[in-house]
């Protein structure tokens, strides 16, 4: 598949099956089978009888990667400032399917607790503060689907493993605009997260502060939310103006 993508990227015009087979060294039947699967997923398009070109799905993925890179570039100076003010680990997480992936982090260097929020680490949505932000965005129906799909596995005694408990927690997140992880992914570690939105108002990341439970302070919520708002503004988000009565 990667060979085919590379060859297609070299050509400005649609490429024939025969030419693709020749340049990749793949058997024509193998080439056709892989191209059919790629076309079904939008990675390539049939431009005409027996000819192919790169598909729109690659543009969508490219834009997604670009947006994440821009978020990281815009977020890091503000994350470092927040780190200096609070003195604890500051994390930036994005959603991939039913998990949060941490794409940036500033380390406190103070904690004896093993912090799970390492760059590249993944965690289920329902046991992370950032993940709860995305579940709120999904709405009740999709949250129920998520619960059925995953079974809401627990990791610690405080993990939310029932739909009713999760829904109650998400209602709290919805009302307060920030989310908390109360030692739900790792005992002894607590977290606060606030949403980061792009220029279209879409939730694209979550900014969080994680700290050992004994150093955690709920009043960090305001500064985490304000910093997340600054990151959102830096990538083009404009808060809607509330109309008075």
Coordinates of C-alpha atoms in Angstrom, one line a residue:
X1 CA 0.0 0.0 0.0
X2 CA 2.8 2.4 0.9
X3 CA 4.6 1.6 -2.4
X4 CA 1.4 2.5 -4.3
X5 CA 0.9 5.7 -2.4
X6 CA 4.5 6.7 -3.1
X7 CA 4.2 6.0 -6.9
X8 CA 0.8 7.8 -7.1
X9 CA 2.4 10.8 -5.4
X10 CA 5.1 11.0 -8.0
X11 CA 2.6 11.5 -10.8
X12 CA 0.4 14.5 -11.4
X13 CA -1.9 12.7 -13.7
X14 CA -3.9 9.5 -13.1
X15 CA -1.8 6.3 -13.3
X16 CA -2.8 3.1 -15.0
X17 CA -2.9 -0.2 -13.2
X18 CA -0.2 -1.6 -15.5
X19 CA 2.1 1.3 -14.7
X20 CA 1.5 1.0 -11.0
X21 CA 2.2 -2.7 -11.1
X22 CA 5.4 -2.0 -13.0
X23 CA 6.7 0.7 -10.8
X24 CA 6.0 -1.0 -7.5
X25 CA 7.0 -4.5 -8.6
X26 CA 3.7 -5.9 -7.4
X27 CA 1.8 -8.5 -9.4
X28 CA -1.1 -6.9 -11.3
X29 CA -3.7 -8.9 -9.4
X30 CA -2.2 -7.9 -6.1
X31 CA -2.0 -4.3 -7.2
X32 CA -5.7 -4.4 -8.2
X33 CA -6.8 -6.0 -4.9
X34 CA -4.9 -3.4 -2.8
X35 CA -6.2 -0.5 -4.9
X36 CA -9.7 -1.7 -4.5
X37 CA -9.4 -1.7 -0.7
X38 CA -7.7 1.8 -0.8
X39 CA -10.5 3.1 -3.1
X40 CA -13.1 1.8 -0.7
X41 CA -11.5 3.8 2.1
X42 CA -11.0 7.0 0.0
X43 CA -7.2 6.8 -0.1
X44 CA -7.2 6.5 -3.9
X45 CA -9.8 7.3 -6.5
X46 CA -10.6 5.7 -9.8
X47 CA -10.0 8.5 -12.3
X48 CA -11.2 6.5 -15.3
X49 CA -11.2 2.9 -16.6
X50 CA -8.1 1.3 -15.1
X51 CA -6.5 4.5 -13.8
X52 CA -6.0 5.8 -10.3
X53 CA -5.1 8.9 -8.4
X54 CA -4.7 9.9 -4.8
X55 CA -7.9 10.3 -2.9
X56 CA -9.5 13.0 -0.8
X57 CA -9.1 11.0 2.4
X58 CA -5.4 11.8 2.3
X59 CA -6.2 15.5 2.2
X60 CA -8.5 15.1 5.2
X61 CA -5.8 13.2 7.1
X62 CA -3.2 15.8 6.1
X63 CA -5.3 18.6 7.4
X64 CA -5.9 16.7 10.6
X65 CA -2.2 16.3 11.2
X66 CA -1.5 19.9 10.2
X67 CA -4.1 21.1 12.8
X68 CA -2.6 19.0 15.5
X69 CA 0.9 20.3 14.7
X70 CA -0.4 23.9 14.8
X71 CA -2.1 23.2 18.1
X72 CA 1.1 21.9 19.6
X73 CA 3.1 24.8 18.3
X74 CA 0.6 27.3 19.7
X75 CA 0.0 25.4 22.9
X76 CA 3.6 24.8 24.1
X77 CA 4.5 28.4 25.1
X78 CA 1.3 28.7 27.1
X79 CA 1.7 25.2 28.6
X80 CA 5.2 26.2 29.7
X81 CA 3.8 29.3 31.3
X82 CA 1.2 27.3 33.1
X83 CA 3.8 24.9 34.2
X84 CA 5.9 27.7 35.8
X85 CA 2.8 29.1 37.6
X86 CA 1.6 25.7 39.0
X87 CA 4.8 23.7 39.1
X88 CA 3.1 20.5 37.9
X89 CA 2.9 18.4 34.7
X90 CA 0.9 20.1 31.9
X91 CA -0.5 17.8 29.2
X92 CA -2.1 18.2 25.8
X93 CA -4.3 15.3 24.7
X94 CA -6.2 14.6 21.5
X95 CA -8.8 12.0 20.7
X96 CA -8.3 8.9 18.6
X97 CA -11.3 6.7 18.6
X98 CA -12.2 5.6 22.1
X99 CA -8.9 6.8 23.6
X100 CA -7.0 9.9 24.4
X101 CA -3.5 10.3 23.0
X102 CA -1.1 12.7 24.8
X103 CA 0.8 14.6 22.2
X104 CA 2.7 17.1 24.3
X105 CA 3.8 17.4 28.0
X106 CA 5.8 19.5 30.3
X107 CA 7.2 17.4 33.2
X108 CA 7.3 18.7 36.7
X109 CA 10.3 16.7 37.7
X110 CA 8.9 16.6 41.3
X111 CA 6.6 13.6 41.3
X112 CA 7.5 10.2 42.8
X113 CA 4.2 8.9 41.3
X114 CA 4.5 7.3 37.8
X115 CA 2.6 9.7 35.6
X116 CA 0.8 8.0 32.8
X117 CA 0.6 11.1 30.7
X118 CA 3.7 10.5 28.7
X119 CA 3.9 11.8 25.1
X120 CA 2.3 9.1 22.9
X121 CA 0.6 7.4 25.8
X122 CA -3.0 6.3 25.4
X123 CA -5.9 6.0 27.9
X124 CA -9.7 5.3 27.6
X125 CA -11.9 8.3 27.4
X126 CA -14.0 7.6 30.6
X127 CA -11.1 7.5 33.0
X128 CA -9.3 10.6 31.9
X129 CA -10.2 14.3 32.4
X130 CA -9.5 15.1 28.8
X131 CA -11.5 12.1 27.6
X132 CA -14.5 13.3 29.6
X133 CA -14.5 16.6 27.7
X134 CA -14.9 14.6 24.4
X135 CA -17.6 12.4 25.8
X136 CA -19.6 15.5 26.8
X137 CA -19.2 16.8 23.3
X138 CA -20.5 13.5 21.9
X139 CA -23.9 13.8 23.6
X140 CA -25.9 11.3 25.6
X141 CA -26.7 8.9 22.8
X142 CA -23.0 8.4 21.7
X143 CA -22.0 8.2 25.4
X144 CA -24.4 5.2 25.8
X145 CA -22.9 3.7 22.6
X146 CA -19.4 4.2 24.0
X147 CA -20.4 2.5 27.3
X148 CA -21.8 -0.5 25.4
X149 CA -18.8 -0.7 23.1
X150 CA -16.1 -0.6 25.7
X151 CA -17.8 -2.0 28.8
X152 CA -16.3 0.9 30.8
X153 CA -13.4 -1.0 32.2
X154 CA -12.0 0.0 35.6
X155 CA -8.4 0.7 36.5
X156 CA -8.6 1.8 40.1
X157 CA -11.3 1.7 42.8
X158 CA -12.5 5.2 41.8
X159 CA -12.9 4.5 38.1
X160 CA -16.3 5.1 36.7
X161 CA -17.5 1.7 35.6
X162 CA -21.3 2.2 35.3
X163 CA -23.2 4.3 32.8
X164 CA -25.2 6.1 35.5
X165 CA -22.0 7.2 37.3
X166 CA -20.4 8.3 34.0
X167 CA -23.5 10.3 33.0
X168 CA -23.6 12.0 36.4
X169 CA -19.9 12.9 36.0
X170 CA -20.4 14.2 32.5
X171 CA -23.3 16.4 33.6
X172 CA -20.9 18.0 36.2
X173 CA -18.3 18.6 33.4
X174 CA -21.0 20.1 31.2
X175 CA -22.1 22.6 33.9
X176 CA -18.6 23.6 35.0
X177 CA -16.6 23.6 31.7
X178 CA -13.8 21.6 33.2
X179 CA -13.3 17.9 33.9
X180 CA -11.5 16.0 36.7
X181 CA -9.8 12.6 37.0
X182 CA -10.1 11.5 40.6
X183 CA -7.4 8.9 40.6
X184 CA -9.4 7.0 38.0
X185 CA -6.5 5.9 35.7
X186 CA -3.8 5.6 38.4
X187 CA -4.1 5.6 42.1
X188 CA -2.4 8.7 43.7
X189 CA -2.7 10.8 40.5
X190 CA -5.4 13.5 39.9
X191 CA -6.0 15.7 36.9
X192 CA -7.9 18.8 35.8
X193 CA -8.7 19.4 32.1
X194 CA -10.3 22.2 30.0
X195 CA -11.3 22.2 26.3
X196 CA -9.3 23.6 23.3
X197 CA -11.4 24.5 20.3
X198 CA -10.4 25.4 16.7
X199 CA -11.6 28.2 14.5
X200 CA -14.8 26.2 13.7
X201 CA -15.6 25.8 17.3
X202 CA -14.8 22.1 17.3
X203 CA -13.2 20.4 20.3
X204 CA -9.8 19.4 19.0
X205 CA -7.8 18.8 22.2
X206 CA -7.8 19.0 26.0
X207 CA -5.3 20.8 28.2
X208 CA -4.7 19.2 31.5
X209 CA -2.7 19.5 34.7
X210 CA -1.8 16.3 36.5
X211 CA -0.4 16.0 40.0
X212 CA -0.1 13.6 42.9
X213 CA -3.3 13.6 45.0
X214 CA -1.6 15.3 48.0
X215 CA -0.6 18.3 45.9
X216 CA -3.7 18.5 43.7
X217 CA -5.7 21.7 44.1
X218 CA -9.2 22.1 42.7
X219 CA -8.8 25.8 42.4
X220 CA -6.4 25.2 39.5
X221 CA -9.5 24.8 37.4
X222 CA -9.8 28.5 36.6
X223 CA -6.2 29.0 35.4
X224 CA -6.3 25.7 33.4
X225 CA -9.6 26.9 31.7
X226 CA -8.2 30.4 31.0
X227 CA -5.0 28.9 29.5
X228 CA -7.1 26.5 27.3
X229 CA -9.1 29.5 26.2
X230 CA -5.9 31.3 25.2
X231 CA -4.7 28.3 23.2
X232 CA -8.1 28.2 21.5
X233 CA -7.9 31.9 20.6
X234 CA -4.3 31.3 19.3
X235 CA -5.7 28.8 16.7
X236 CA -8.6 30.9 15.7
X237 CA -11.5 30.2 18.0
X238 CA -13.7 33.2 18.8
X239 CA -16.1 32.7 21.7
X240 CA -19.7 33.4 20.8
X241 CA -21.1 36.6 22.3
X242 CA -24.1 35.9 24.5
X243 CA -27.1 38.0 23.7
X244 CA -28.8 39.8 26.6
X245 CA -32.5 39.5 27.1

